[in-house]
CSV table of C-alpha atoms in Angstrom, one decimal:
chain,number,residue,atom,x,y,z
A,113,UNK,CA,13.9,-48.8,19.6
A,114,UNK,CA,15.1,-45.3,19.1
A,115,UNK,CA,12.9,-42.7,17.3
A,116,UNK,CA,14.6,-40.4,14.9
A,117,UNK,CA,13.7,-36.8,15.4
A,118,UNK,CA,13.1,-34.7,12.3
A,119,UNK,CA,15.5,-31.8,11.9
A,120,UNK,CA,14.2,-28.4,12.8
A,121,UNK,CA,13.8,-26.2,9.8
A,122,UNK,CA,14.1,-22.4,9.9
A,123,UNK,CA,11.0,-20.5,8.6
A,124,UNK,CA,11.3,-19.2,5.0
A,125,UNK,CA,11.1,-15.4,5.0
A,126,UNK,CA,8.0,-14.0,3.4
A,127,UNK,CA,7.1,-10.4,2.8
A,128,UNK,CA,3.9,-9.5,4.7
A,129,UNK,CA,3.4,-6.1,3.3
A,130,UNK,CA,5.2,-3.4,1.1
A,131,UNK,CA,4.9,-0.6,3.7
A,132,UNK,CA,7.9,1.5,4.7
A,133,UNK,CA,5.9,3.6,7.2
A,134,UNK,CA,7.9,3.5,10.5
A,135,UNK,CA,4.7,3.5,12.6
A,136,UNK,CA,3.3,0.6,10.7
A,137,UNK,CA,6.6,-1.3,11.1
A,138,UNK,CA,6.7,-0.8,14.8
A,139,UNK,CA,3.0,-1.9,15.1
A,140,UNK,CA,3.9,-5.1,13.1
A,141,UNK,CA,6.9,-5.7,15.5
A,142,UNK,CA,4.7,-5.3,18.5
A,143,UNK,CA,2.1,-7.7,17.2
A,144,UNK,CA,4.7,-10.3,16.2
A,145,UNK,CA,6.4,-10.1,19.7
A,146,UNK,CA,3.1,-10.6,21.4
A,147,UNK,CA,2.4,-13.7,19.2
A,148,UNK,CA,5.9,-15.1,20.1
A,149,UNK,CA,9.1,-13.4,19.1
A,150,UNK,CA,10.3,-10.7,16.8
A,151,UNK,CA,13.3,-8.7,15.7
A,152,UNK,CA,13.8,-5.1,14.5
A,153,UNK,CA,16.4,-4.6,11.9
A,154,UNK,CA,17.8,-1.0,11.4
A,155,UNK,CA,20.1,0.5,8.8
A,156,UNK,CA,22.9,1.9,10.9
A,157,UNK,CA,25.7,2.5,8.3
A,158,UNK,CA,26.0,3.5,4.7
A,159,UNK,CA,29.1,3.2,2.6
A,160,UNK,CA,28.8,5.0,-0.8
A,161,UNK,CA,25.3,5.2,-2.1
A,162,UNK,CA,22.1,3.6,-0.7
A,163,UNK,CA,18.4,3.4,-1.4
A,164,UNK,CA,17.3,4.2,2.1
A,165,UNK,CA,18.2,6.7,4.9
A,166,UNK,CA,19.9,5.9,8.2
A,167,UNK,CA,17.3,4.5,10.6
A,168,UNK,CA,15.3,2.7,8.0
A,169,UNK,CA,13.6,-0.4,9.6
A,170,UNK,CA,12.6,-4.0,8.9
A,171,UNK,CA,10.4,-5.9,11.4
A,172,UNK,CA,10.7,-9.7,11.3
A,173,UNK,CA,8.4,-12.1,13.0
A,174,UNK,CA,9.5,-15.5,14.3
A,175,UNK,CA,7.3,-17.3,11.7
A,176,UNK,CA,9.1,-15.7,8.8
A,177,UNK,CA,6.9,-12.8,8.0
A,178,UNK,CA,8.6,-9.5,7.5
A,179,UNK,CA,8.0,-6.0,6.3
A,180,UNK,CA,9.9,-2.8,5.8
A,181,UNK,CA,13.0,-2.0,3.7
A,182,UNK,CA,16.7,-1.3,4.5
A,183,UNK,CA,17.6,-1.1,0.8
A,184,UNK,CA,15.8,-1.1,-2.5
A,185,UNK,CA,14.5,-4.7,-2.1
A,186,UNK,CA,17.7,-6.5,-3.1
A,187,UNK,CA,18.8,-7.6,0.4
A,188,UNK,CA,15.6,-7.7,2.4
A,189,UNK,CA,15.1,-11.4,2.2
A,190,UNK,CA,18.7,-12.0,3.4
A,191,UNK,CA,18.2,-9.5,6.4
A,192,UNK,CA,15.0,-11.4,7.3
A,193,UNK,CA,17.0,-14.7,7.3
A,194,UNK,CA,19.7,-13.1,9.5
A,195,UNK,CA,17.0,-11.9,11.9
A,196,UNK,CA,15.5,-15.3,12.1
A,197,UNK,CA,18.8,-16.7,13.1
A,198,UNK,CA,19.2,-14.0,15.7
A,199,UNK,CA,15.7,-14.8,17.1
A,200,UNK,CA,16.6,-18.6,17.3
A,201,UNK,CA,19.9,-17.8,19.1
A,202,UNK,CA,18.4,-15.1,21.2
A,203,UNK,CA,21.3,-12.7,20.4
A,204,UNK,CA,21.6,-9.5,18.5
A,205,UNK,CA,23.8,-9.3,15.5
A,206,UNK,CA,25.4,-6.7,13.2
A,207,UNK,CA,25.4,-7.7,9.5
A,208,UNK,CA,27.1,-6.0,6.5
A,209,UNK,CA,25.9,-6.2,2.9
A,210,UNK,CA,27.4,-4.9,-0.3
A,211,UNK,CA,30.8,-3.3,-0.2
A,212,UNK,CA,32.8,-4.7,2.8
A,213,UNK,CA,30.4,-7.7,3.3
A,214,UNK,CA,31.3,-11.4,3.5
A,215,UNK,CA,28.2,-12.1,1.4
A,216,UNK,CA,29.9,-11.9,-2.1
A,217,UNK,CA,26.7,-13.1,-3.8
A,218,UNK,CA,24.7,-10.2,-2.5
A,219,UNK,CA,25.6,-7.0,-4.4
A,220,UNK,CA,23.8,-3.7,-4.0
A,221,UNK,CA,23.0,-2.2,-7.4
A,222,UNK,CA,24.2,1.2,-6.2
A,223,UNK,CA,27.7,-0.3,-5.6
A,224,UNK,CA,27.8,0.8,-2.0
A,225,UNK,CA,27.5,-1.1,1.3
A,226,UNK,CA,25.2,-1.0,4.3
A,227,UNK,CA,25.3,-2.3,7.9
A,228,UNK,CA,22.2,-3.5,9.5
A,229,UNK,CA,21.7,-3.9,13.3
A,230,UNK,CA,19.4,-6.7,14.2
A,231,UNK,CA,17.9,-6.5,17.6
A,232,UNK,CA,15.8,-9.4,19.1
A,233,UNK,CA,13.0,-7.7,21.0
A,234,UNK,CA,12.9,-8.5,24.7
A,235,UNK,CA,9.9,-6.2,25.4
A,236,UNK,CA,8.0,-3.6,23.3
A,237,UNK,CA,7.4,-0.9,25.9
A,238,UNK,CA,9.8,1.5,24.1
A,239,UNK,CA,8.1,0.8,20.8
A,240,UNK,CA,4.7,1.5,22.3
A,241,UNK,CA,6.0,4.8,23.7
A,242,UNK,CA,7.1,5.9,20.2
A,243,UNK,CA,3.7,5.1,18.7
A,244,UNK,CA,1.9,6.9,21.5
A,245,UNK,CA,4.0,10.1,20.9
A,246,UNK,CA,3.4,9.8,17.2
A,247,UNK,CA,-0.3,9.5,17.7
A,248,UNK,CA,-0.1,12.8,19.6
A,249,UNK,CA,1.9,14.2,16.7
A,250,UNK,CA,5.1,14.5,18.7
A,251,UNK,CA,8.6,13.5,17.6
A,252,UNK,CA,10.1,10.5,19.3
A,253,UNK,CA,13.3,8.4,19.4
A,254,UNK,CA,14.8,5.0,20.2
A,255,UNK,CA,18.3,4.5,21.3
A,256,UNK,CA,19.9,1.1,20.5
A,257,UNK,CA,22.8,-0.1,22.6
A,258,UNK,CA,24.8,-2.8,20.7
A,259,UNK,CA,26.9,-3.6,23.8
A,260,UNK,CA,23.9,-4.1,26.1
A,261,UNK,CA,21.5,-5.3,23.3
A,262,UNK,CA,18.8,-2.9,24.5
A,263,UNK,CA,16.4,-0.6,22.9
A,264,UNK,CA,14.9,2.3,24.9
A,265,UNK,CA,12.8,5.4,24.1
A,266,UNK,CA,14.4,8.8,24.7
A,267,UNK,CA,13.8,12.4,23.9
A,268,UNK,CA,14.5,12.9,20.2
A,269,UNK,CA,17.7,14.5,19.0
A,270,UNK,CA,17.8,16.6,15.9
A,271,UNK,CA,18.6,13.7,13.5
A,272,UNK,CA,19.2,10.0,13.4
A,273,UNK,CA,22.8,9.3,14.2
A,274,UNK,CA,25.4,7.4,16.2
A,275,UNK,CA,26.3,8.9,19.6
A,276,UNK,CA,28.7,7.5,22.2
A,277,UNK,CA,28.5,4.0,20.7
A,278,UNK,CA,24.7,4.0,20.6
A,279,UNK,CA,22.4,4.4,17.5
A,280,UNK,CA,19.6,6.9,17.8
A,281,UNK,CA,16.6,6.7,15.5
A,282,UNK,CA,14.3,9.6,15.2
A,283,UNK,CA,10.6,9.3,14.4
A,284,UNK,CA,8.4,12.2,13.4
A,285,UNK,CA,4.7,12.4,12.7
A,286,UNK,CA,3.5,11.9,9.2
A,287,UNK,CA,3.0,14.9,7.0
A,288,UNK,CA,-0.3,16.7,7.5
A,289,UNK,CA,-1.7,18.7,4.6
A,290,UNK,CA,-4.2,21.4,5.3
A,291,UNK,CA,-5.9,22.2,2.0
A,292,UNK,CA,-7.9,25.5,2.0
A,293,UNK,CA,-10.3,25.9,-0.9
A,294,UNK,CA,-13.3,24.5,-2.6
A,295,UNK,CA,-11.7,24.6,-6.1
A,296,UNK,CA,-10.9,21.9,-8.5
A,297,UNK,CA,-7.3,22.4,-7.6
A,298,UNK,CA,-8.0,21.8,-4.0
A,299,UNK,CA,-9.8,18.6,-4.9
A,300,UNK,CA,-6.9,17.4,-7.0
A,301,UNK,CA,-4.3,18.2,-4.3
A,302,UNK,CA,-6.5,16.5,-1.6
A,303,UNK,CA,-6.8,13.3,-3.7
A,304,UNK,CA,-3.1,13.1,-4.4
A,305,UNK,CA,-2.1,13.8,-0.8
A,306,UNK,CA,-4.4,11.1,0.4
A,307,UNK,CA,-2.9,8.6,-2.1
A,308,UNK,CA,0.6,9.6,-0.9
A,309,UNK,CA,-0.3,8.6,2.7
A,310,UNK,CA,-0.5,12.1,4.1
A,311,UNK,CA,-2.9,13.2,6.8
A,312,UNK,CA,-5.3,15.4,4.8
A,313,UNK,CA,-7.6,18.1,6.1
A,314,UNK,CA,-9.8,20.1,3.6
A,315,UNK,CA,-11.4,23.4,4.6
A,316,UNK,CA,-13.4,25.9,2.6
A,317,UNK,CA,-14.0,29.6,2.9
A,318,UNK,CA,-14.7,30.7,6.5
A,319,UNK,CA,-13.3,27.5,8.0
A,320,UNK,CA,-9.7,28.5,8.1
A,321,UNK,CA,-9.5,30.2,11.5
A,322,UNK,CA,-11.0,27.2,13.3
A,323,UNK,CA,-8.5,24.7,11.8
A,324,UNK,CA,-5.4,26.7,12.3
A,325,UNK,CA,-5.2,26.8,16.1
A,326,UNK,CA,-5.2,23.1,16.9
A,327,UNK,CA,-4.2,21.3,13.7
A,328,UNK,CA,-1.4,23.2,12.2
A,329,UNK,CA,1.8,21.9,14.0
A,330,UNK,CA,5.5,21.8,12.9
A,331,UNK,CA,4.7,18.7,10.6
A,332,UNK,CA,1.9,20.4,8.7
A,333,UNK,CA,1.9,22.0,5.2
A,334,UNK,CA,-0.8,24.6,4.6
A,335,UNK,CA,-2.0,24.9,1.0
A,336,UNK,CA,-4.1,27.8,0.0
A,337,UNK,CA,-6.0,27.2,-3.3
A,338,UNK,CA,-8.5,30.1,-3.5
A,339,UNK,CA,-9.2,32.3,-6.5
A,340,UNK,CA,-9.5,35.5,-4.5
A,341,UNK,CA,-7.4,37.0,-1.7
A,342,UNK,CA,-10.4,37.6,0.7
A,343,UNK,CA,-11.2,33.9,0.8
A,344,UNK,CA,-7.7,32.9,2.0
A,345,UNK,CA,-7.1,35.7,4.4
A,346,UNK,CA,-8.1,34.0,7.6
A,347,UNK,CA,-6.2,30.8,7.2
A,348,UNK,CA,-3.2,32.5,5.7
A,349,UNK,CA,-2.8,34.8,8.7
A,350,UNK,CA,-3.1,31.8,11.1
A,351,UNK,CA,-0.7,29.8,9.1
A,352,UNK,CA,2.0,32.6,9.3
A,353,UNK,CA,1.5,32.6,13.0
A,354,UNK,CA,1.9,28.8,13.1
A,355,UNK,CA,5.0,26.6,13.1
A,356,UNK,CA,3.9,25.0,9.8
A,357,UNK,CA,6.9,23.9,7.7
A,358,UNK,CA,5.3,24.9,4.4
A,359,UNK,CA,2.8,27.6,3.5
A,360,UNK,CA,1.9,27.9,-0.2
A,361,UNK,CA,-0.7,30.0,-2.0
A,362,UNK,CA,-2.2,29.9,-5.5
A,363,UNK,CA,-1.9,32.9,-7.7
A,364,UNK,CA,0.3,34.7,-10.2
A,365,UNK,CA,3.2,36.9,-9.3
A,366,UNK,CA,0.9,39.9,-9.6
A,367,UNK,CA,-1.6,38.4,-7.2
A,368,UNK,CA,1.2,37.6,-4.7
A,369,UNK,CA,2.3,41.2,-4.9
A,370,UNK,CA,-1.2,42.2,-3.8
A,371,UNK,CA,-1.1,39.6,-1.1
A,372,UNK,CA,2.2,40.9,0.2
A,373,UNK,CA,0.7,44.5,0.3
A,374,UNK,CA,-2.2,43.3,2.3
A,375,UNK,CA,-0.2,41.4,4.8
A,376,UNK,CA,2.3,44.3,5.3
A,377,UNK,CA,-0.7,46.6,5.9
A,378,UNK,CA,-1.9,44.4,8.8
A,379,UNK,CA,1.5,44.2,10.5
A,380,UNK,CA,3.3,41.1,9.1
A,381,UNK,CA,7.1,41.3,8.8
A,382,UNK,CA,9.1,40.6,5.7
A,383,UNK,CA,10.5,37.4,7.2
A,384,UNK,CA,6.9,36.1,7.9
A,385,UNK,CA,5.7,36.9,4.5
A,386,UNK,CA,8.8,35.3,3.0
A,387,UNK,CA,7.6,31.9,4.3
A,388,UNK,CA,4.9,31.9,1.6
A,389,UNK,CA,5.7,29.9,-1.5
A,390,UNK,CA,3.9,31.8,-4.2
A,391,UNK,CA,3.4,31.1,-7.0
A,392,UNK,CA,2.8,27.7,-5.3
A,393,UNK,CA,4.5,24.5,-6.4
A,394,UNK,CA,7.8,23.1,-7.5
A,395,UNK,CA,7.3,23.8,-11.2
A,396,UNK,CA,5.1,26.0,-13.1
A,397,UNK,CA,3.1,27.6,-14.5
A,398,UNK,CA,0.7,24.7,-14.8
A,399,UNK,CA,-2.6,24.8,-16.7
A,400,UNK,CA,-4.6,21.9,-15.3
A,401,UNK,CA,-5.5,20.7,-11.8
A,402,UNK,CA,-3.5,17.4,-11.9
A,403,UNK,CA,-0.3,19.0,-12.9
A,404,UNK,CA,-0.7,21.6,-10.2
A,405,UNK,CA,-1.4,18.9,-7.6
A,406,UNK,CA,1.8,17.0,-8.7
A,407,UNK,CA,3.8,20.3,-8.4
A,408,UNK,CA,2.4,21.2,-5.0
A,409,UNK,CA,2.9,17.7,-3.5
A,410,UNK,CA,6.5,17.5,-4.8
A,411,UNK,CA,7.2,20.9,-3.3
A,412,UNK,CA,5.8,19.8,0.0
A,413,UNK,CA,7.9,16.6,0.0
A,414,UNK,CA,11.0,18.5,-0.8
A,415,UNK,CA,10.3,21.1,2.0
A,416,UNK,CA,9.8,18.4,4.5
A,417,UNK,CA,13.1,16.8,3.6
A,418,UNK,CA,14.9,20.1,4.0
A,419,UNK,CA,13.1,20.9,7.3
A,420,UNK,CA,13.7,17.4,8.8
A,421,UNK,CA,16.7,15.9,7.0
C-alpha cells in the first residue's frame, strides 16, 4: 500500500512589523537566518516615480514573516512571496514591478516601476558588521553582486548606487538631536524628536560644553532653545567647531544680529556663523511650542536629506 504524501505548501507572507529603519530590518534578517533561512530584498532600480529611495530594504523569513518597504505598501506582499520562492530554490532573483513588469495585476499608484533584487542570505557576517558600525555611529555599506550572488561589507561610498555591475547600499547612523535648553520649547522639540525615532539628548545651561566634544558627530543636529544669549554661548561655540549637519538657534532677527556680533568678536568667521539657522525652523514665526517643534523637526529632516541625499 502506497502512502500519498501531502503537497508542500509555501508559507503565506505576513507582515511582522511596520518598521522601515534599516538597522531594525538587518537585525530581523539576522534573527531569521539564525532560525533557519532568510532573504534580503533591496530596491535597486526606479522607473518614473517611487515611494521609496534606492537601497530600501525588506527582510523576509522562511516562515513567511517580513518587514520593511520597497514601495508604499502595494507590492510588499508580492515581494515577500518572490523571496520565499528564492529561499525555497536557494537562488537569488531580480523582480520587476509596475512599469515594465510581467505582473500586469500589480500596478504602482505612482505609475512608475521598480526592480527589486532578492538575495538569499548564506551568512550574516556582513550584516553584523554594518550594525556594529552603526552602533559606533559610523557609516557603512553593503555591496551586492548579482553575478556571484554575494553580499559583503565595504567602506561606504558617498551614496547608494550601481557601480561596475554591483549594487552598493549605504547606511548611516540615525539622526541625533542635541537639544540645549530647559524651556517649554525644548521640551516640545525633545518629545517630537523622540516620537520621530531620533536619538535625543537634552542639556540645560552649563552642560553644553561637556556634551559637545563626544556626542556631536556628522549625523547630529544641535538645537539651541534658550531665551538669552549667555545661556547658549558654550554649546553654540562647540557646535560651530563640530561637524554637526544642523545648528539652529531660537530668537528673532534682532537677537541673531547680536549673536553674530558676539561670535565675530571672539573670532568666528563669516562661513562658520553662516551655519546657524536663525530664526530657527522651516516656517515661522510661530507662537506656541508645538508649532515651533514641528517647524524645527521639519527643518532638521530637510537638512539631513540635503546633507546625505
